[in-house]
Coordinates of C-alpha atoms in Angstrom, one line a residue:
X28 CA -13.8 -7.5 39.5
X29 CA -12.3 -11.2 39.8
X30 CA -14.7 -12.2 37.0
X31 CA -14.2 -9.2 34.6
X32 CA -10.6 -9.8 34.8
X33 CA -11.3 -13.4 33.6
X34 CA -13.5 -12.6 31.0
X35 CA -10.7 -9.7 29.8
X36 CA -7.9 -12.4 29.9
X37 CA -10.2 -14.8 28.1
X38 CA -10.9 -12.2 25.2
X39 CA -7.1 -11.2 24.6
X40 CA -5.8 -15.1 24.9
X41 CA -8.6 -15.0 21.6
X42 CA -7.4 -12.6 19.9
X43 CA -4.1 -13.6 20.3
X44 CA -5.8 -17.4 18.6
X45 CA -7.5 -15.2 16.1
X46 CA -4.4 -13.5 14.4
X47 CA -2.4 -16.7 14.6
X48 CA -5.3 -18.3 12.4
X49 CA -5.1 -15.5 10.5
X50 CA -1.7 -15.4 9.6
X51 CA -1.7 -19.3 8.8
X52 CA -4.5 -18.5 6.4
X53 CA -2.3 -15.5 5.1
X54 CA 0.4 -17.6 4.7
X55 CA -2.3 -20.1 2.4
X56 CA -2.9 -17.1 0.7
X57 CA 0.4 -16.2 0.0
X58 CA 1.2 -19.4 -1.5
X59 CA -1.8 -19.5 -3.9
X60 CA -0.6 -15.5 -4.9
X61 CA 2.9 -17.2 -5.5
X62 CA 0.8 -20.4 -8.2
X63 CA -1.0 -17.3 -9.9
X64 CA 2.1 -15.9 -11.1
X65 CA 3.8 -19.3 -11.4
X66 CA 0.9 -20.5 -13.5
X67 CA 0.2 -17.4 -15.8
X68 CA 1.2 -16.8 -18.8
X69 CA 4.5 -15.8 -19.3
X70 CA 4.4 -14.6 -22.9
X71 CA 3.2 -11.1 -22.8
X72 CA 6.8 -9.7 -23.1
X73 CA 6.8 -10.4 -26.7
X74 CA 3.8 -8.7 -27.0
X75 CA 4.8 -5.3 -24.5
X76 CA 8.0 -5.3 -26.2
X77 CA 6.4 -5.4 -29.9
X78 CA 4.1 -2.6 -29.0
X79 CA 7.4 -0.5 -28.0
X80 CA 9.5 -1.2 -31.1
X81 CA 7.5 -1.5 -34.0
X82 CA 4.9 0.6 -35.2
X83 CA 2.9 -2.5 -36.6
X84 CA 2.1 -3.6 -33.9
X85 CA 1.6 -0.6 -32.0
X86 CA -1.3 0.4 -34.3
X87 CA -4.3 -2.0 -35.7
X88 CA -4.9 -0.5 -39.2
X89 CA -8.3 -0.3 -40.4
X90 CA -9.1 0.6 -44.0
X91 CA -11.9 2.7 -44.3
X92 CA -13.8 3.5 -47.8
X93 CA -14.3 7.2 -48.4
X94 CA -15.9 8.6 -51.3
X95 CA -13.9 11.5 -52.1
X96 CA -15.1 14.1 -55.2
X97 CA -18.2 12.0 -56.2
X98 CA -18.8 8.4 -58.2
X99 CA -15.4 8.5 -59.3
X100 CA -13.1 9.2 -56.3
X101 CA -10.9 7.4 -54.7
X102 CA -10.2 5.7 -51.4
X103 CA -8.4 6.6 -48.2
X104 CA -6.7 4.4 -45.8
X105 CA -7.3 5.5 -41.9
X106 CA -5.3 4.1 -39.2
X107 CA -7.0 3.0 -36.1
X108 CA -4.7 3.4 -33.2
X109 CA -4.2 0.8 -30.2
X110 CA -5.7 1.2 -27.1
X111 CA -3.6 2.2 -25.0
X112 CA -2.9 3.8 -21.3
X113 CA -2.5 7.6 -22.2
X114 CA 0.7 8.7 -19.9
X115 CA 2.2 12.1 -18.9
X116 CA 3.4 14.3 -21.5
X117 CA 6.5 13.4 -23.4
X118 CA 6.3 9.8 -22.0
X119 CA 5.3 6.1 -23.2
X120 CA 2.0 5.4 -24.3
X121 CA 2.1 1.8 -23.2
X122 CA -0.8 -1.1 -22.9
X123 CA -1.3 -2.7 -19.1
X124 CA 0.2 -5.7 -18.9
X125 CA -2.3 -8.9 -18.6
X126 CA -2.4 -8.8 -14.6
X127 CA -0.8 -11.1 -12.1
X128 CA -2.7 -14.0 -13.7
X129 CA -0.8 -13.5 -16.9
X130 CA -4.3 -13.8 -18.7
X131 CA -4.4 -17.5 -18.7
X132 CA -7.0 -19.4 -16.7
X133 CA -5.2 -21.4 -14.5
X134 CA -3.2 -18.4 -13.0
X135 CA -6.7 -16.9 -12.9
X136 CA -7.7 -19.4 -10.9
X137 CA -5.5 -19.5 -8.3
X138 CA -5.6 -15.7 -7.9
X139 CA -8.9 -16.0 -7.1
X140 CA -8.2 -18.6 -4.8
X141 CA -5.7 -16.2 -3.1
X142 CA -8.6 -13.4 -3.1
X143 CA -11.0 -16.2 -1.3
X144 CA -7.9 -16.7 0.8
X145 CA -7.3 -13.1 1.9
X146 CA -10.8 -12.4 2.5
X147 CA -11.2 -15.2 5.1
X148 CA -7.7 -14.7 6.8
X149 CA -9.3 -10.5 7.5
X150 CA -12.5 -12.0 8.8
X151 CA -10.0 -13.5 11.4
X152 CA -7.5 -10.8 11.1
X153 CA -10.6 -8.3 12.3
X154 CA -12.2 -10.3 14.4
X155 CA -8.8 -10.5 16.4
X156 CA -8.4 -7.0 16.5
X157 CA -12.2 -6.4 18.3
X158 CA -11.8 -8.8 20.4
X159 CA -8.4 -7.4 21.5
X160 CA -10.2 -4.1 21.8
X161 CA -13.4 -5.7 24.3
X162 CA -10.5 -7.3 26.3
X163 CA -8.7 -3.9 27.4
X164 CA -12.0 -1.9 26.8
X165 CA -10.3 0.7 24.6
X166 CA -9.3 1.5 20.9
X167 CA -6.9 -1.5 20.2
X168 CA -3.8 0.9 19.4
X169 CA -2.3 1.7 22.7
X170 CA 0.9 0.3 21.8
X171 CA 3.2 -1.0 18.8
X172 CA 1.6 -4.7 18.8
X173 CA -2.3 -3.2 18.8
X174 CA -1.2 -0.5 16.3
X175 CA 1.0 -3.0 13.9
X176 CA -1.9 -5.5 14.2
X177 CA -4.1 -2.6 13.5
X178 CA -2.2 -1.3 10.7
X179 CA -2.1 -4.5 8.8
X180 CA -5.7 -5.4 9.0
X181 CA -6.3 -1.5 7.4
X182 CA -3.9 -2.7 4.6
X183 CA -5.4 -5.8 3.8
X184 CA -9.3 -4.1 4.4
X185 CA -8.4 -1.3 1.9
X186 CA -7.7 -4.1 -0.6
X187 CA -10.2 -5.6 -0.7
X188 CA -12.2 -2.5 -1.1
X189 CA -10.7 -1.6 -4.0
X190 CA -11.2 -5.2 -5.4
X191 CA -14.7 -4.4 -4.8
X192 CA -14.9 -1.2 -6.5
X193 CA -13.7 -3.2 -9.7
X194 CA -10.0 -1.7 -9.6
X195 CA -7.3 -3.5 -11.3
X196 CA -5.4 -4.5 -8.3
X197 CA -4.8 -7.8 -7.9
X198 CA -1.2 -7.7 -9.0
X199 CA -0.7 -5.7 -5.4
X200 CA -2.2 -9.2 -3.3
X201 CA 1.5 -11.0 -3.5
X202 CA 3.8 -7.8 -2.2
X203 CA 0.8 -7.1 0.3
X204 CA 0.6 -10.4 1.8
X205 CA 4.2 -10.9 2.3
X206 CA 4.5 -7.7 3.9
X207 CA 1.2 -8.3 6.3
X208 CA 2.5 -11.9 7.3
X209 CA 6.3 -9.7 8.1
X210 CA 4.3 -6.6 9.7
X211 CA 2.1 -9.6 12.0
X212 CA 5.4 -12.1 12.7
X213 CA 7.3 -9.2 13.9
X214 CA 4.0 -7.6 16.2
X215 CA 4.3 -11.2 17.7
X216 CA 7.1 -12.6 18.2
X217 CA 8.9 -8.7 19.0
X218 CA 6.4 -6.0 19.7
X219 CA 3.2 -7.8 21.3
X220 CA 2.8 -6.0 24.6
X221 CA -0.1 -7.7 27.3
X222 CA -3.3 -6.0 27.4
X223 CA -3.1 -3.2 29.9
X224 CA -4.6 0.2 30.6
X225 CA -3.1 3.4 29.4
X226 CA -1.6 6.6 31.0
X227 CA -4.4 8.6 32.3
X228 CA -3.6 11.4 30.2
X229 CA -4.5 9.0 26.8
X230 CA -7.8 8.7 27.9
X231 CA -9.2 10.5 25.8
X232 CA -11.9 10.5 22.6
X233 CA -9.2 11.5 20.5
X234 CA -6.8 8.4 20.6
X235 CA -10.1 7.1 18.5
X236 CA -9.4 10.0 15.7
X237 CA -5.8 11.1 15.8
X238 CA -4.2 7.3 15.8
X239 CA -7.2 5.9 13.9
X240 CA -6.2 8.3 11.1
X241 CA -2.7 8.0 11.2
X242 CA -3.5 4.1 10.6
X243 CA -5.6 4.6 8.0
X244 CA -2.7 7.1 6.1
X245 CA -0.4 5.0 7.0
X246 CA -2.0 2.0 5.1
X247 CA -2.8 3.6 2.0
X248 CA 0.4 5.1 1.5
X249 CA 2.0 1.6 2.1
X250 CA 0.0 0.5 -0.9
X251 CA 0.9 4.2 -2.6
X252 CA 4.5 2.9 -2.1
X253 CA 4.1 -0.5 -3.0
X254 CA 3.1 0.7 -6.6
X255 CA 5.7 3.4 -6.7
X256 CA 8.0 0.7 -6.2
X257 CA 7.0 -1.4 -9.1
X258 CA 6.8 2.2 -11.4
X259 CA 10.4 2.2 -11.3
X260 CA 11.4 -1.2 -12.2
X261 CA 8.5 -0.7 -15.1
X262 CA 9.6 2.2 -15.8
X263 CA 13.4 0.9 -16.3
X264 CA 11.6 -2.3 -17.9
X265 CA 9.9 -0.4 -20.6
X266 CA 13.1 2.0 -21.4
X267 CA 15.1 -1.1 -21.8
X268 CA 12.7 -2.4 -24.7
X269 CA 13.1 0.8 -26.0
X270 CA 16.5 -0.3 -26.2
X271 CA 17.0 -4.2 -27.3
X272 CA 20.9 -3.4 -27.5
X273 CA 21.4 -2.2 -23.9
X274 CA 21.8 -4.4 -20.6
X275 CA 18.1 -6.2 -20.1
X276 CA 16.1 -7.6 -17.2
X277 CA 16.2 -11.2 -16.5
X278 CA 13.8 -14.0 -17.2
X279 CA 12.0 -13.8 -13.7
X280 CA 11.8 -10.1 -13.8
X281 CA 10.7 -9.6 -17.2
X282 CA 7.9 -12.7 -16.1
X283 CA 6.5 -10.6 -13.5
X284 CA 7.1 -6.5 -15.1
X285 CA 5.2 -7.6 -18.0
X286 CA 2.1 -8.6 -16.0
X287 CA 1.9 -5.6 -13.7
X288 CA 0.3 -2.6 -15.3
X289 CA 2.4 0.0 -17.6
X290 CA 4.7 2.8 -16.0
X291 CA 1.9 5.1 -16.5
X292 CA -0.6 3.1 -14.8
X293 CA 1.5 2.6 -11.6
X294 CA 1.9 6.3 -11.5
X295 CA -1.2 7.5 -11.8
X296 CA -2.3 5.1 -9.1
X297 CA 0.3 5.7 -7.2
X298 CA -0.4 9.2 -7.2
X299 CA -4.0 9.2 -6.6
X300 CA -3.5 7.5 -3.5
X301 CA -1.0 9.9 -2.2
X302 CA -3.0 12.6 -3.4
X303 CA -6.0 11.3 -1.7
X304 CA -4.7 10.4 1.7
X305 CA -2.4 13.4 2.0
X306 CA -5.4 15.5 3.3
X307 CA -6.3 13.0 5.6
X308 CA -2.2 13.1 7.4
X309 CA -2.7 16.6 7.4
X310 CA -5.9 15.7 9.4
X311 CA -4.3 13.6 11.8
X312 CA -1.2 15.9 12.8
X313 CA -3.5 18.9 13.5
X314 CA -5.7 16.1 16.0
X315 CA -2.4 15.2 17.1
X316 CA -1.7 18.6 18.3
X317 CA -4.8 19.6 19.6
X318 CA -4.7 16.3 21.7
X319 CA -1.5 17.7 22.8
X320 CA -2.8 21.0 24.2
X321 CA -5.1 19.1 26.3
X322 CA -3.0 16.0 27.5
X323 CA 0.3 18.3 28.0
X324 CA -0.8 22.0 28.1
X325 CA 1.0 23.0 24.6
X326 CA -0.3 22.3 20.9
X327 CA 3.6 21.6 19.6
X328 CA 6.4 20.9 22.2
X329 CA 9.3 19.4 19.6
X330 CA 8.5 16.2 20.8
X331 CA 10.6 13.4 18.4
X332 CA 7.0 11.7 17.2
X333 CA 6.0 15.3 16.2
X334 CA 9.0 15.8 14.7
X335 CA 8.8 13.3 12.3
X336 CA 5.0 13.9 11.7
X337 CA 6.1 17.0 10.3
X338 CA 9.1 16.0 8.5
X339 CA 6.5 12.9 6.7
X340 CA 3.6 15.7 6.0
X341 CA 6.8 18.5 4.4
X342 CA 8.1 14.7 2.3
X343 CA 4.8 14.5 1.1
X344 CA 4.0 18.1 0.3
X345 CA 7.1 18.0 -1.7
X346 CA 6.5 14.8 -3.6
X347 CA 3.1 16.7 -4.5
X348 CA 4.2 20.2 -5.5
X349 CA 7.4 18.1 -7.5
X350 CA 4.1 16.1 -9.5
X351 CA 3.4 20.1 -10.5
X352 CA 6.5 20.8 -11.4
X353 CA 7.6 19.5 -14.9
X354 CA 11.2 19.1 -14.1
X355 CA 10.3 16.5 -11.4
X356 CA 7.7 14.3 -12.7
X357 CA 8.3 10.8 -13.2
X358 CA 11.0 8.9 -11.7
X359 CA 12.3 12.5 -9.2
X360 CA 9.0 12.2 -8.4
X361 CA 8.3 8.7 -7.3
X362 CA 12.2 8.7 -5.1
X363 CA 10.6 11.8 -3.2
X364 CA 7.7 9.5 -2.8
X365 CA 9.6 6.3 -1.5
X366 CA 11.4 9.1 1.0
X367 CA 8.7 10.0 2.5
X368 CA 7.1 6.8 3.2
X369 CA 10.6 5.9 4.6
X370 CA 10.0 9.0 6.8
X371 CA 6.5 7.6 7.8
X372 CA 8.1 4.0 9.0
X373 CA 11.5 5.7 10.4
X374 CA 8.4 7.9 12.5
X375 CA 7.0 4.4 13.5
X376 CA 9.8 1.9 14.4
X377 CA 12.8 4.1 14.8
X378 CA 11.3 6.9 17.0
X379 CA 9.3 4.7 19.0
X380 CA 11.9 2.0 19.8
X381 CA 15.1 4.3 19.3
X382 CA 14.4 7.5 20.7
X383 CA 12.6 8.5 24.0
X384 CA 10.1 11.0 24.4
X385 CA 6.4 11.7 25.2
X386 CA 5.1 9.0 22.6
X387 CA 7.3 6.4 24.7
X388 CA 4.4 5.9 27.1
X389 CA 3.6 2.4 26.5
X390 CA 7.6 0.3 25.6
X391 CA 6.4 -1.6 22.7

């Protein structure tokens, strides 16, 4: 027993080693996100703003012979339109901008840098987490320091994986980062909790579904709100060109909105990821409850952590229906959507350190 506790307290001193590394490599990371913008090229607002406002270059004209009636007819001129990102109906159709790199090579560069960067700094980032998980023999979310370490590394993970899968998502690495190295400073230095044991009614197979899924939603709607995010200050960025006369962005904002993809872009992606992961919350508050009936006795019990489970999942299902709705698409659309992830942190941080109830088995 002597031994095995040794052997535990080795593992979790680790871990704890493992997600400090990983932050400092975050933090590298971070700084070579911060060079890619620095570095890229900061002249795409002439060209987003000239596809808005003048039809020339919004269109590449090419003439095309036709014989018309014969030998002796004439020509026709045919215009070849831009590419272009097709948006919702009775909006902008508006090219991408060149990326966080700003198309240029050097900030291309150092945003792969920052990819290498991130990729190493999981490797540690994961490794910490298992090791934290062999040290209390458990899934390593039993409290708000396994489950904020947790949720990060899911962030970063799902990432990468759409890197991977060839998405156009770099411009994403700097807001991620910055919130991961936040999300890991405040899990040590506030929430980190020593590994222990949990209340004998958590032992159960379903602390590996119901929190493992409500990580997993958790993370991709933080990157669903991350993009909503930047859709409104496109958004606002792109009705402004519309308009040279009006007030207009400043130098650092317009160097970053015109790299990020167009208003469109963000809120398709946007929505695709809400649309996606919403089945999966649904998932994880009906595992929630049936954990309920057989840790407590009852499937729903008004609990505060239920509570705002439900008010997240009714956020989300109206942000959903709203994207149906004509009336509220766009920018209606994407506030619902930055209100309910608001209800999904309020949920985490403010009912678990605020408000006492069944969920406040483990402090912190």
């Amino acid at each position: 027993m002597k031994l095995a506790a040794e052997v535990n307290e080795n593992l979790a001193h680790y871990s704890n080693v493992l997600i400090y590394s990983a932050m400092a490599v975050y933090t590298l990371a971070f700084l070579a996100h911060i060079a890619e913008w620095v570095f890229g090229s900061r002249s795409a607002v002439g060209r987003t703003a000239a596809a808005i406002t003048s039809d020339a270059a919004a269109t590449q004209r090419a003439k095309v012979t036709v014989q018309v009636g014969g030998q002796g007819g004439g020509t026709a001129v045919l215009e070849r339109p831009k590419i272009v990102t097709r948006s919702a109906a009775g909006s902008r159709d508006i090219p991408d901008g060149p990326g966080a790199a700003g198309g240029t090579e050097l900030g291309d560069v150092y945003g792969r840098i920052a990819v290498g960067l991130t990729v190493l700094a999981f490797l540690f980032h994961a490794a910490g987490v298992l090791l934290r998980a062999l040290s209390v023999q458990r899934a390593p979310w039993g409290n708000m320091y396994e489950f904020s370490t947790t949720f990060a590394m899911v962030a970063v993970g799902t990432y990468l994986v759409l890197l991977a899968l060839k998405k156009n998502v770099r411009w994403i690495g700097l807001p991620l980062v910055t919130t991961v190295l936040l999300d890991l400073g405040l899990a040590v230095s506030v929430l980190y909790t020593d590994s222990d044991q949990l209340v004998p009614a958590l032992h159960s197979y379903w602390l590996w579904i119901h929190v493992s899924c409500a990580i997993i939603s958790g993370a991709s709607l933080y990157i669903g709100a991350v993009a909503t995010l930047l859709y409104l200050f496109r958004d606002r960025y792109e009705a402004q060109l519309e308009n040279p006369e009006g007030k207009q962005f400043g130098r650092f904002a317009k160097s970053v909105l015109e790299r990020v993809p167009s208003a469109a872009s963000l809120d398709k992606f946007a929505y695709r990821i809400n649309a996606t992961i919403f089945p999966l919350w649904t998932f994880t508050i009906i595992a929630g409850a049936i954990w309920a009936e057989a840790a407590w006795g009852r499937y729903w019990g008004w609990d505060p952590k239920e509570v705002w489970s439900f008010i997240t999942w009714v956020a989300y299902a109206g942000y959903l229906h709203a994207r149906a709705t004509a009336g509220w698409k766009g920018r209606k659309a994407a506030y619902l959507a930055l209100i309910a992830f608001g209800c999904y942190l309020f949920n985490y941080y403010g009912v678990n350190i605020f408000i006492t109830g069944k969920h406040s088995y483990a402090g912190v």
